[in-house]
Amino acid sequence: MNSPVPDARQAVRAAAQWLALLESGSANEQDHASLQRWRDSCVSHEQAWQKAQALRQRFADLPSALALKSLDRPEPGRRVVLKRALGAVALVPAAWLISRQLPLDVWRADLHTATGERKQVRLADGSSLQLNTASAIDVDLQSRRLKLIEGELSLKVPSASPLTIQTKFGQISVSQSEVCVRQEARGCSVSVYNGAVQLQPLQGSALALRSGQQVSLQAAGVGPISPFDVLAPGWREGVLMAKNQPLGDFLRELSTYRPGVLRWELELEALRVTGSFRLDDTDRVLALLTASLPLEVHSRTRYWVTLLPRKNSV
């Protein structure tokens, strides 16, 4: 399996170096144009740049302090010191960016997907596994265990030998059944498509969950059992489905499949969306929304998009 780490790490460090150059005050018009071309050339470049700018606020005082050491130096010594200062400045946001963008447990995972990517795998025991966007898992078939590090998976186990999914909030034992597990910061959603699974939360008693049911695993235990949304598993076929759904909820879900930044005005939240949308072209999804709803798309770059209410809309 080819790892995306070197390319991502390179983008992170390049973003930090560009940021240091701009903060130094020595960037000229050509430098700004080169930076824009670099940002537009690749999704990972734009993502790294946006994160660099956000993290830059945490180190607002550092560049000026380093730059002062070089201002009174004559040439060529001034250039040498400035170069070293820029390198030191670059290392600080780079370290933060790498830790945020490339957590060790994610890029070392046995299987992982990038933003917007989905992956289907047939395991050696015959089980069918699908990973949703920005997900990562470790696989240990010898101990019959999967560890969901982040994101969402769908698992179908045809055999009677249980396969256990370990999450931050508990574990799910799956045999002769099909389940979807989505892990987020505050909890883990478990939905059963077929058969039945056994849940063991970190706190509380074990629970049997049957076909058509879903539950939320949280740090404090298990939430109430409820019917799961039949439209939710559409991602497995590459489709995002909505039925009279608030636009805000729809866009939050769409943004998980779209590299870069997607923003919208608060007044658009309550608009309603119905339809089936292909996830392999999120630009087209936005175009379809503008055709059916009173909104318009404003793109700063390919990876920085804002939705605004349409002017003079009826």
PDB file of C-alpha atoms in Angstrom:
ATOM      1  CA  MET A   1       0.000   0.000   0.000  1.00  0.00           C
ATOM      2  CA  ASN A   2       1.453   3.377  -0.943  1.00  0.00           C
ATOM      3  CA  SER A   3       1.418   5.869   1.926  1.00  0.00           C
ATOM      4  CA  PRO A   4       0.343   9.483   1.297  1.00  0.00           C
ATOM      5  CA  VAL A   5       2.493  10.720   4.171  1.00  0.00           C
ATOM      6  CA  PRO A   6       5.549  12.024   2.244  1.00  0.00           C
ATOM      7  CA  ASP A   7       3.419  14.139  -0.133  1.00  0.00           C
ATOM      8  CA  ALA A   8       1.267  15.510   2.687  1.00  0.00           C
ATOM      9  CA  ARG A   9       4.293  16.218   4.866  1.00  0.00           C
ATOM     10  CA  GLN A  10       5.924  18.062   1.963  1.00  0.00           C
ATOM     11  CA  ALA A  11       2.805  20.188   1.463  1.00  0.00           C
ATOM     12  CA  VAL A  12       2.703  21.042   5.162  1.00  0.00           C
ATOM     13  CA  ARG A  13       6.310  22.153   5.272  1.00  0.00           C
ATOM     14  CA  ALA A  14       5.997  24.085   2.021  1.00  0.00           C
ATOM     15  CA  ALA A  15       2.979  25.944   3.427  1.00  0.00           C
ATOM     16  CA  ALA A  16       4.953  26.845   6.540  1.00  0.00           C
ATOM     17  CA  GLN A  17       7.822  28.152   4.407  1.00  0.00           C
ATOM     18  CA  TRP A  18       5.484  30.253   2.255  1.00  0.00           C
ATOM     19  CA  LEU A  19       3.919  31.667   5.406  1.00  0.00           C
ATOM     20  CA  ALA A  20       7.315  32.542   6.853  1.00  0.00           C
ATOM     21  CA  LEU A  21       8.290  34.283   3.635  1.00  0.00           C
ATOM     22  CA  LEU A  22       5.139  36.442   3.634  1.00  0.00           C
ATOM     23  CA  GLU A  23       5.572  37.311   7.307  1.00  0.00           C
ATOM     24  CA  SER A  24       9.159  38.373   6.691  1.00  0.00           C
ATOM     25  CA  GLY A  25       7.944  41.275   4.551  1.00  0.00           C
ATOM     26  CA  SER A  26      10.403  40.430   1.793  1.00  0.00           C
ATOM     27  CA  ALA A  27       7.916  38.750  -0.548  1.00  0.00           C
ATOM     28  CA  ASN A  28       7.485  40.534  -3.860  1.00  0.00           C
ATOM     29  CA  GLU A  29       4.680  40.462  -6.433  1.00  0.00           C
ATOM     30  CA  GLN A  30       6.216  37.456  -8.148  1.00  0.00           C
ATOM     31  CA  ASP A  31       6.343  35.568  -4.835  1.00  0.00           C
ATOM     32  CA  HIS A  32       2.630  36.202  -4.262  1.00  0.00           C
ATOM     33  CA  ALA A  33       1.812  34.956  -7.760  1.00  0.00           C
ATOM     34  CA  SER A  34       3.953  31.838  -7.224  1.00  0.00           C
ATOM     35  CA  LEU A  35       2.193  31.148  -3.940  1.00  0.00           C
ATOM     36  CA  GLN A  36      -1.211  31.370  -5.635  1.00  0.00           C
ATOM     37  CA  ARG A  37      -0.113  28.947  -8.359  1.00  0.00           C
ATOM     38  CA  TRP A  38       1.164  26.547  -5.713  1.00  0.00           C
ATOM     39  CA  ARG A  39      -2.148  26.715  -3.827  1.00  0.00           C
ATOM     40  CA  ASP A  40      -4.204  26.164  -6.991  1.00  0.00           C
ATOM     41  CA  SER A  41      -2.088  23.257  -8.214  1.00  0.00           C
ATOM     42  CA  CYS A  42      -3.184  20.657  -5.670  1.00  0.00           C
ATOM     43  CA  VAL A  43      -5.924  20.027  -3.100  1.00  0.00           C
ATOM     44  CA  SER A  44      -3.407  19.137  -0.383  1.00  0.00           C
ATOM     45  CA  HIS A  45      -1.557  22.416  -1.002  1.00  0.00           C
ATOM     46  CA  GLU A  46      -4.675  24.511  -0.396  1.00  0.00           C
ATOM     47  CA  GLN A  47      -5.621  22.479   2.678  1.00  0.00           C
ATOM     48  CA  ALA A  48      -2.132  22.900   4.147  1.00  0.00           C
ATOM     49  CA  TRP A  49      -2.182  26.639   3.418  1.00  0.00           C
ATOM     50  CA  GLN A  50      -5.558  27.206   5.104  1.00  0.00           C
ATOM     51  CA  LYS A  51      -4.409  25.290   8.174  1.00  0.00           C
ATOM     52  CA  ALA A  52      -1.137  27.214   8.209  1.00  0.00           C
ATOM     53  CA  GLN A  53      -2.980  30.532   8.261  1.00  0.00           C
ATOM     54  CA  ALA A  54      -5.246  29.385  11.090  1.00  0.00           C
ATOM     55  CA  LEU A  55      -2.366  28.059  13.165  1.00  0.00           C
ATOM     56  CA  ARG A  56      -0.353  31.186  12.429  1.00  0.00           C
ATOM     57  CA  GLN A  57      -2.512  33.081  14.909  1.00  0.00           C
ATOM     58  CA  ARG A  58      -1.001  30.982  17.687  1.00  0.00           C
ATOM     59  CA  PHE A  59       2.477  32.227  16.844  1.00  0.00           C
ATOM     60  CA  ALA A  60       1.649  35.847  16.018  1.00  0.00           C
ATOM     61  CA  ASP A  61       4.570  37.319  17.940  1.00  0.00           C
ATOM     62  CA  LEU A  62       7.277  34.914  16.868  1.00  0.00           C
ATOM     63  CA  PRO A  63       8.233  36.154  13.369  1.00  0.00           C
ATOM     64  CA  SER A  64       8.701  39.784  14.413  1.00  0.00           C
ATOM     65  CA  ALA A  65      10.943  38.756  17.301  1.00  0.00           C
ATOM     66  CA  LEU A  66      13.105  36.671  15.024  1.00  0.00           C
ATOM     67  CA  ALA A  67      13.116  39.274  12.275  1.00  0.00           C
ATOM     68  CA  LEU A  68      14.393  41.986  14.625  1.00  0.00           C
ATOM     69  CA  LYS A  69      17.611  40.034  15.068  1.00  0.00           C
ATOM     70  CA  SER A  70      18.396  40.423  11.383  1.00  0.00           C
ATOM     71  CA  LEU A  71      17.246  43.961  10.597  1.00  0.00           C
ATOM     72  CA  ASP A  72      20.472  45.719  11.594  1.00  0.00           C
ATOM     73  CA  ARG A  73      22.834  43.177  10.019  1.00  0.00           C
ATOM     74  CA  PRO A  74      24.769  44.245   6.909  1.00  0.00           C
ATOM     75  CA  GLU A  75      24.683  42.160   3.757  1.00  0.00           C
ATOM     76  CA  PRO A  76      25.384  39.321   3.236  1.00  0.00           C
ATOM     77  CA  GLY A  77      25.132  38.463   6.946  1.00  0.00           C
ATOM     78  CA  ARG A  78      21.624  39.873   7.104  1.00  0.00           C
ATOM     79  CA  ARG A  79      20.486  37.422   4.440  1.00  0.00           C
ATOM     80  CA  VAL A  80      22.013  34.481   6.282  1.00  0.00           C
ATOM     81  CA  VAL A  81      20.378  35.403   9.573  1.00  0.00           C
ATOM     82  CA  LEU A  82      17.052  36.138   7.876  1.00  0.00           C
ATOM     83  CA  LYS A  83      17.172  32.759   6.139  1.00  0.00           C
ATOM     84  CA  ARG A  84      17.809  31.044   9.458  1.00  0.00           C
ATOM     85  CA  ALA A  85      15.037  33.037  11.088  1.00  0.00           C
ATOM     86  CA  LEU A  86      12.583  32.048   8.374  1.00  0.00           C
ATOM     87  CA  GLY A  87      13.591  28.430   8.775  1.00  0.00           C
ATOM     88  CA  ALA A  88      12.987  28.601  12.529  1.00  0.00           C
ATOM     89  CA  VAL A  89       9.618  30.259  12.031  1.00  0.00           C
ATOM     90  CA  ALA A  90       8.653  27.593   9.485  1.00  0.00           C
ATOM     91  CA  LEU A  91       9.427  24.765  11.868  1.00  0.00           C
ATOM     92  CA  VAL A  92       6.923  25.884  14.496  1.00  0.00           C
ATOM     93  CA  PRO A  93       3.716  25.912  12.413  1.00  0.00           C
ATOM     94  CA  ALA A  94       5.014  22.913  10.458  1.00  0.00           C
ATOM     95  CA  ALA A  95       5.203  20.848  13.623  1.00  0.00           C
ATOM     96  CA  TRP A  96       1.666  21.852  14.552  1.00  0.00           C
ATOM     97  CA  LEU A  97       0.378  21.248  11.054  1.00  0.00           C
ATOM     98  CA  ILE A  98       1.955  17.814  10.826  1.00  0.00           C
ATOM     99  CA  SER A  99       0.518  16.786  14.190  1.00  0.00           C
ATOM    100  CA  ARG A 100      -2.953  18.059  13.207  1.00  0.00           C
ATOM    101  CA  GLN A 101      -3.029  16.861   9.608  1.00  0.00           C
ATOM    102  CA  LEU A 102      -1.104  13.616  10.024  1.00  0.00           C
ATOM    103  CA  PRO A 103      -1.852  12.031  13.416  1.00  0.00           C
ATOM    104  CA  LEU A 104       0.441   9.032  13.807  1.00  0.00           C
ATOM    105  CA  ASP A 105      -2.353   6.539  14.438  1.00  0.00           C
ATOM    106  CA  VAL A 106      -4.100   7.639  11.212  1.00  0.00           C
ATOM    107  CA  TRP A 107      -1.261   7.514   8.707  1.00  0.00           C
ATOM    108  CA  ARG A 108       0.076   4.306  10.248  1.00  0.00           C
ATOM    109  CA  ALA A 109      -3.351   2.651   9.981  1.00  0.00           C
ATOM    110  CA  ASP A 110      -3.700  -0.540   7.935  1.00  0.00           C
ATOM    111  CA  LEU A 111      -6.442   1.029   5.815  1.00  0.00           C
ATOM    112  CA  HIS A 112      -7.358   4.688   5.400  1.00  0.00           C
ATOM    113  CA  THR A 113      -9.122   7.061   3.023  1.00  0.00           C
ATOM    114  CA  ALA A 114      -8.541  10.704   2.160  1.00  0.00           C
ATOM    115  CA  THR A 115     -11.230  13.393   2.139  1.00  0.00           C
ATOM    116  CA  GLY A 116     -13.729  12.508  -0.575  1.00  0.00           C
ATOM    117  CA  GLU A 117     -12.340   8.998  -1.022  1.00  0.00           C
ATOM    118  CA  ARG A 118     -14.246   5.774  -0.352  1.00  0.00           C
ATOM    119  CA  LYS A 119     -12.760   2.312  -0.323  1.00  0.00           C
ATOM    120  CA  GLN A 120     -14.163  -1.241  -0.463  1.00  0.00           C
ATOM    121  CA  VAL A 121     -12.120  -4.233   0.679  1.00  0.00           C
ATOM    122  CA  ARG A 122     -12.786  -7.971   0.860  1.00  0.00           C
ATOM    123  CA  LEU A 123     -11.096  -9.317   3.990  1.00  0.00           C
ATOM    124  CA  ALA A 124      -9.355 -12.676   4.073  1.00  0.00           C
ATOM    125  CA  ASP A 125     -12.180 -14.228   6.119  1.00  0.00           C
ATOM    126  CA  GLY A 126     -14.761 -13.282   3.456  1.00  0.00           C
ATOM    127  CA  SER A 127     -16.118 -10.245   5.272  1.00  0.00           C
ATOM    128  CA  SER A 128     -16.908  -7.137   3.210  1.00  0.00           C
ATOM    129  CA  LEU A 129     -15.568  -3.832   4.508  1.00  0.00           C
ATOM    130  CA  GLN A 130     -16.198  -0.315   3.226  1.00  0.00           C
ATOM    131  CA  LEU A 131     -14.568   2.885   4.453  1.00  0.00           C
ATOM    132  CA  ASN A 132     -16.231   6.249   4.066  1.00  0.00           C
ATOM    133  CA  THR A 133     -14.454   9.570   3.535  1.00  0.00           C
ATOM    134  CA  ALA A 134     -11.511  10.484   5.829  1.00  0.00           C
ATOM    135  CA  SER A 135     -11.533   7.203   7.732  1.00  0.00           C
ATOM    136  CA  ALA A 136      -8.861   4.926   9.172  1.00  0.00           C
ATOM    137  CA  ILE A 137      -8.830   1.436  10.700  1.00  0.00           C
ATOM    138  CA  ASP A 138      -6.425  -1.232  11.897  1.00  0.00           C
ATOM    139  CA  VAL A 139      -7.178  -4.838  10.932  1.00  0.00           C
ATOM    140  CA  ASP A 140      -6.172  -7.877  13.039  1.00  0.00           C
ATOM    141  CA  LEU A 141      -7.971 -10.939  11.708  1.00  0.00           C
ATOM    142  CA  GLN A 142      -5.893 -13.259  13.875  1.00  0.00           C
ATOM    143  CA  SER A 143      -7.581 -11.831  16.961  1.00  0.00           C
ATOM    144  CA  ARG A 144     -10.796 -11.131  14.996  1.00  0.00           C
ATOM    145  CA  ARG A 145     -10.643  -7.411  15.714  1.00  0.00           C
ATOM    146  CA  LEU A 146     -10.938  -4.134  13.777  1.00  0.00           C
ATOM    147  CA  LYS A 147      -9.997  -0.841  15.401  1.00  0.00           C
ATOM    148  CA  LEU A 148     -11.882   2.178  14.064  1.00  0.00           C
ATOM    149  CA  ILE A 149      -9.431   5.039  14.517  1.00  0.00           C
ATOM    150  CA  GLU A 150     -11.574   7.699  12.901  1.00  0.00           C
ATOM    151  CA  GLY A 151     -14.394   8.111  10.410  1.00  0.00           C
ATOM    152  CA  GLU A 152     -16.998   5.599   9.282  1.00  0.00           C
ATOM    153  CA  LEU A 153     -17.080   1.983   8.169  1.00  0.00           C
ATOM    154  CA  SER A 154     -19.637  -0.503   6.910  1.00  0.00           C
ATOM    155  CA  LEU A 155     -18.992  -4.160   7.723  1.00  0.00           C
ATOM    156  CA  LYS A 156     -20.761  -7.296   6.515  1.00  0.00           C
ATOM    157  CA  VAL A 157     -19.703 -10.528   8.229  1.00  0.00           C
ATOM    158  CA  PRO A 158     -21.195 -13.679   6.631  1.00  0.00           C
ATOM    159  CA  SER A 159     -19.708 -16.196   9.075  1.00  0.00           C
ATOM    160  CA  ALA A 160     -20.803 -17.148  12.585  1.00  0.00           C
ATOM    161  CA  SER A 161     -17.334 -16.305  13.899  1.00  0.00           C
ATOM    162  CA  PRO A 162     -17.682 -12.826  15.454  1.00  0.00           C
ATOM    163  CA  LEU A 163     -15.573  -9.929  14.227  1.00  0.00           C
ATOM    164  CA  THR A 164     -15.222  -7.177  16.829  1.00  0.00           C
ATOM    165  CA  ILE A 165     -15.094  -3.464  15.996  1.00  0.00           C
ATOM    166  CA  GLN A 166     -13.258  -1.506  18.662  1.00  0.00           C
ATOM    167  CA  THR A 167     -14.099   2.207  19.009  1.00  0.00           C
ATOM    168  CA  LYS A 168     -13.216   4.966  21.476  1.00  0.00           C
ATOM    169  CA  PHE A 169     -16.565   4.456  23.202  1.00  0.00           C
ATOM    170  CA  GLY A 170     -16.930   0.680  23.288  1.00  0.00           C
ATOM    171  CA  GLN A 171     -16.956  -2.324  20.988  1.00  0.00           C
ATOM    172  CA  ILE A 172     -19.388  -4.030  18.621  1.00  0.00           C
ATOM    173  CA  SER A 173     -19.418  -7.788  17.986  1.00  0.00           C
ATOM    174  CA  VAL A 174     -20.596  -8.628  14.456  1.00  0.00           C
ATOM    175  CA  SER A 175     -21.474 -12.088  13.104  1.00  0.00           C
ATOM    176  CA  GLN A 176     -23.823 -13.040  10.262  1.00  0.00           C
ATOM    177  CA  SER A 177     -24.916  -9.422  10.115  1.00  0.00           C
ATOM    178  CA  GLU A 178     -24.243  -6.045   8.519  1.00  0.00           C
ATOM    179  CA  VAL A 179     -23.528  -2.875  10.461  1.00  0.00           C
ATOM    180  CA  CYS A 180     -22.399   0.715   9.936  1.00  0.00           C
ATOM    181  CA  VAL A 181     -20.315   2.491  12.574  1.00  0.00           C
ATOM    182  CA  ARG A 182     -19.539   6.208  12.490  1.00  0.00           C
ATOM    183  CA  GLN A 183     -17.131   7.608  15.064  1.00  0.00           C
ATOM    184  CA  GLU A 184     -17.045  11.300  15.888  1.00  0.00           C
ATOM    185  CA  ALA A 185     -15.540  13.374  18.681  1.00  0.00           C
ATOM    186  CA  ARG A 186     -18.463  13.088  21.091  1.00  0.00           C
ATOM    187  CA  GLY A 187     -19.873   9.698  20.273  1.00  0.00           C
ATOM    188  CA  CYS A 188     -20.188   6.740  17.973  1.00  0.00           C
ATOM    189  CA  SER A 189     -23.300   5.976  15.905  1.00  0.00           C
ATOM    190  CA  VAL A 190     -24.063   2.276  15.338  1.00  0.00           C
ATOM    191  CA  SER A 191     -26.712   1.232  12.778  1.00  0.00           C
ATOM    192  CA  VAL A 192     -27.679  -2.370  11.960  1.00  0.00           C
ATOM    193  CA  TYR A 193     -28.771  -3.096   8.366  1.00  0.00           C
ATOM    194  CA  ASN A 194     -29.202  -6.859   8.674  1.00  0.00           C
ATOM    195  CA  GLY A 195     -29.018  -9.396  11.483  1.00  0.00           C
ATOM    196  CA  ALA A 196     -28.067  -8.402  15.016  1.00  0.00           C
ATOM    197  CA  VAL A 197     -24.946  -7.196  16.818  1.00  0.00           C
ATOM    198  CA  GLN A 198     -23.773  -7.098  20.411  1.00  0.00           C
ATOM    199  CA  LEU A 199     -22.615  -3.792  21.890  1.00  0.00           C
ATOM    200  CA  GLN A 200     -20.381  -3.451  24.915  1.00  0.00           C
ATOM    201  CA  PRO A 201     -20.024   0.208  25.921  1.00  0.00           C
ATOM    202  CA  LEU A 202     -17.117   1.393  28.054  1.00  0.00           C
ATOM    203  CA  GLN A 203     -19.686   2.077  30.761  1.00  0.00           C
ATOM    204  CA  GLY A 204     -22.811   0.054  31.405  1.00  0.00           C
ATOM    205  CA  SER A 205     -24.232  -3.302  30.361  1.00  0.00           C
ATOM    206  CA  ALA A 206     -24.024  -5.082  27.022  1.00  0.00           C
ATOM    207  CA  LEU A 207     -26.817  -4.443  24.533  1.00  0.00           C
ATOM    208  CA  ALA A 208     -28.250  -6.376  21.571  1.00  0.00           C
ATOM    209  CA  LEU A 209     -29.033  -4.219  18.549  1.00  0.00           C
ATOM    210  CA  ARG A 210     -31.187  -5.620  15.739  1.00  0.00           C
ATOM    211  CA  SER A 211     -31.890  -4.914  12.086  1.00  0.00           C
ATOM    212  CA  GLY A 212     -33.326  -1.452  11.466  1.00  0.00           C
ATOM    213  CA  GLN A 213     -32.118  -0.103  14.802  1.00  0.00           C
ATOM    214  CA  GLN A 214     -29.460   2.439  15.675  1.00  0.00           C
ATOM    215  CA  VAL A 215     -27.930   3.732  18.878  1.00  0.00           C
ATOM    216  CA  SER A 216     -25.330   6.254  19.999  1.00  0.00           C
ATOM    217  CA  LEU A 217     -22.346   5.129  22.059  1.00  0.00           C
ATOM    218  CA  GLN A 218     -20.978   7.928  24.203  1.00  0.00           C
ATOM    219  CA  ALA A 219     -18.520   8.350  27.036  1.00  0.00           C
ATOM    220  CA  ALA A 220     -21.369   8.182  29.563  1.00  0.00           C
ATOM    221  CA  GLY A 221     -22.921   5.038  28.051  1.00  0.00           C
ATOM    222  CA  VAL A 222     -25.536   4.071  25.459  1.00  0.00           C
ATOM    223  CA  GLY A 223     -28.260   6.399  24.228  1.00  0.00           C
ATOM    224  CA  PRO A 224     -31.826   5.289  23.421  1.00  0.00           C
ATOM    225  CA  ILE A 225     -32.479   2.820  20.581  1.00  0.00           C
ATOM    226  CA  SER A 226     -34.193   4.359  17.545  1.00  0.00           C
ATOM    227  CA  PRO A 227     -34.961   3.433  13.901  1.00  0.00           C
ATOM    228  CA  PHE A 228     -32.048   4.339  11.628  1.00  0.00           C
ATOM    229  CA  ASP A 229     -32.348   6.657   8.644  1.00  0.00           C
ATOM    230  CA  VAL A 230     -32.755   4.491   5.538  1.00  0.00           C
ATOM    231  CA  LEU A 231     -31.134   7.239   3.443  1.00  0.00           C
ATOM    232  CA  ALA A 232     -27.945   7.317   5.512  1.00  0.00           C
ATOM    233  CA  PRO A 233     -26.152   4.335   3.909  1.00  0.00           C
ATOM    234  CA  GLY A 234     -26.296   5.922   0.449  1.00  0.00           C
ATOM    235  CA  TRP A 235     -22.578   6.767   0.724  1.00  0.00           C
ATOM    236  CA  ARG A 236     -21.784   3.097   0.108  1.00  0.00           C
ATOM    237  CA  GLU A 237     -23.073   3.549  -3.451  1.00  0.00           C
ATOM    238  CA  GLY A 238     -21.446   6.969  -3.757  1.00  0.00           C
ATOM    239  CA  VAL A 239     -24.690   8.863  -3.233  1.00  0.00           C
ATOM    240  CA  LEU A 240     -25.715  11.491  -0.686  1.00  0.00           C
ATOM    241  CA  MET A 241     -29.490  11.391  -0.298  1.00  0.00           C
ATOM    242  CA  ALA A 242     -31.787  13.923   1.328  1.00  0.00           C
ATOM    243  CA  LYS A 243     -35.516  14.076   1.910  1.00  0.00           C
ATOM    244  CA  ASN A 244     -36.766  17.482   3.023  1.00  0.00           C
ATOM    245  CA  GLN A 245     -33.519  17.904   4.945  1.00  0.00           C
ATOM    246  CA  PRO A 246     -32.380  21.285   6.350  1.00  0.00           C
ATOM    247  CA  LEU A 247     -29.729  22.700   4.037  1.00  0.00           C
ATOM    248  CA  GLY A 248     -27.348  23.305   6.927  1.00  0.00           C
ATOM    249  CA  ASP A 249     -27.346  19.612   7.864  1.00  0.00           C
ATOM    250  CA  PHE A 250     -26.933  18.625   4.231  1.00  0.00           C
ATOM    251  CA  LEU A 251     -23.968  20.966   3.711  1.00  0.00           C
ATOM    252  CA  ARG A 252     -22.237  19.790   6.875  1.00  0.00           C
ATOM    253  CA  GLU A 253     -22.401  16.253   5.534  1.00  0.00           C
ATOM    254  CA  LEU A 254     -21.368  17.294   2.026  1.00  0.00           C
ATOM    255  CA  SER A 255     -18.339  19.161   3.401  1.00  0.00           C
ATOM    256  CA  THR A 256     -16.888  15.905   4.752  1.00  0.00           C
ATOM    257  CA  TYR A 257     -16.516  14.708   1.141  1.00  0.00           C
ATOM    258  CA  ARG A 258     -15.137  17.969  -0.205  1.00  0.00           C
ATOM    259  CA  PRO A 259     -11.476  19.015   0.136  1.00  0.00           C
ATOM    260  CA  GLY A 260     -10.948  22.583   1.235  1.00  0.00           C
ATOM    261  CA  VAL A 261     -13.351  24.988   2.944  1.00  0.00           C
ATOM    262  CA  LEU A 262     -17.111  25.140   2.376  1.00  0.00           C
ATOM    263  CA  ARG A 263     -18.956  27.966   4.148  1.00  0.00           C
ATOM    264  CA  TRP A 264     -22.479  29.343   4.023  1.00  0.00           C
ATOM    265  CA  GLU A 265     -24.549  32.161   5.482  1.00  0.00           C
ATOM    266  CA  LEU A 266     -26.629  31.341   8.548  1.00  0.00           C
ATOM    267  CA  GLU A 267     -29.893  32.353   6.859  1.00  0.00           C
ATOM    268  CA  LEU A 268     -29.486  29.465   4.401  1.00  0.00           C
ATOM    269  CA  GLU A 269     -29.573  26.846   7.176  1.00  0.00           C
ATOM    270  CA  ALA A 270     -33.346  26.407   7.197  1.00  0.00           C
ATOM    271  CA  LEU A 271     -33.822  25.897   3.442  1.00  0.00           C
ATOM    272  CA  ARG A 272     -34.915  22.356   2.558  1.00  0.00           C
ATOM    273  CA  VAL A 273     -33.190  19.855   0.270  1.00  0.00           C
ATOM    274  CA  THR A 274     -34.574  16.745  -1.420  1.00  0.00           C
ATOM    275  CA  GLY A 275     -32.760  14.562  -3.921  1.00  0.00           C
ATOM    276  CA  SER A 276     -29.939  12.107  -4.629  1.00  0.00           C
ATOM    277  CA  PHE A 277     -26.510  13.605  -5.277  1.00  0.00           C
ATOM    278  CA  ARG A 278     -23.386  11.887  -6.608  1.00  0.00           C
ATOM    279  CA  LEU A 279     -20.445  12.248  -4.247  1.00  0.00           C
ATOM    280  CA  ASP A 280     -17.806  11.959  -6.986  1.00  0.00           C
ATOM    281  CA  ASP A 281     -18.480  15.540  -8.137  1.00  0.00           C
ATOM    282  CA  THR A 282     -19.266  17.910  -5.275  1.00  0.00           C
ATOM    283  CA  ASP A 283     -18.943  20.934  -7.568  1.00  0.00           C
ATOM    284  CA  ARG A 284     -21.919  19.604  -9.507  1.00  0.00           C
ATOM    285  CA  VAL A 285     -23.824  19.110  -6.248  1.00  0.00           C
ATOM    286  CA  LEU A 286     -23.338  22.806  -5.479  1.00  0.00           C
ATOM    287  CA  ALA A 287     -24.444  23.701  -8.995  1.00  0.00           C
ATOM    288  CA  LEU A 288     -27.624  21.639  -8.548  1.00  0.00           C
ATOM    289  CA  LEU A 289     -28.335  23.412  -5.273  1.00  0.00           C
ATOM    290  CA  THR A 290     -28.053  26.820  -6.938  1.00  0.00           C
ATOM    291  CA  ALA A 291     -30.479  25.671  -9.629  1.00  0.00           C
ATOM    292  CA  SER A 292     -33.151  24.656  -7.139  1.00  0.00           C
ATOM    293  CA  LEU A 293     -32.622  26.980  -4.158  1.00  0.00           C
ATOM    294  CA  PRO A 294     -32.291  30.770  -3.757  1.00  0.00           C
ATOM    295  CA  LEU A 295     -28.546  30.794  -3.259  1.00  0.00           C
ATOM    296  CA  GLU A 296     -25.360  31.428  -5.219  1.00  0.00           C
ATOM    297  CA  VAL A 297     -21.811  30.115  -5.045  1.00  0.00           C
ATOM    298  CA  HIS A 298     -18.810  32.392  -4.559  1.00  0.00           C
ATOM    299  CA  SER A 299     -15.396  30.771  -5.048  1.00  0.00           C
ATOM    300  CA  ARG A 300     -12.295  32.483  -3.717  1.00  0.00           C
ATOM    301  CA  THR A 301     -10.275  29.517  -5.006  1.00  0.00           C
ATOM    302  CA  ARG A 302     -11.243  26.002  -6.051  1.00  0.00           C
ATOM    303  CA  TYR A 303     -10.950  24.997  -2.395  1.00  0.00           C
ATOM    304  CA  TRP A 304     -12.510  27.995  -0.649  1.00  0.00           C
ATOM    305  CA  VAL A 305     -16.214  28.251  -1.458  1.00  0.00           C
ATOM    306  CA  THR A 306     -18.953  30.303   0.190  1.00  0.00           C
ATOM    307  CA  LEU A 307     -22.714  29.995  -0.357  1.00  0.00           C
ATOM    308  CA  LEU A 308     -24.695  33.251  -0.140  1.00  0.00           C
ATOM    309  CA  PRO A 309     -28.392  34.096  -0.486  1.00  0.00           C
ATOM    310  CA  ARG A 310     -29.167  34.949  -4.081  1.00  0.00           C
ATOM    311  CA  LYS A 311     -29.565  38.631  -4.648  1.00  0.00           C
ATOM    312  CA  ASN A 312     -33.039  39.790  -5.727  1.00  0.00           C
ATOM    313  CA  SER A 313     -34.357  36.243  -5.291  1.00  0.00           C
ATOM    314  CA  VAL A 314     -38.116  35.867  -5.294  1.00  0.00           C
TER     315      VAL A 314
END
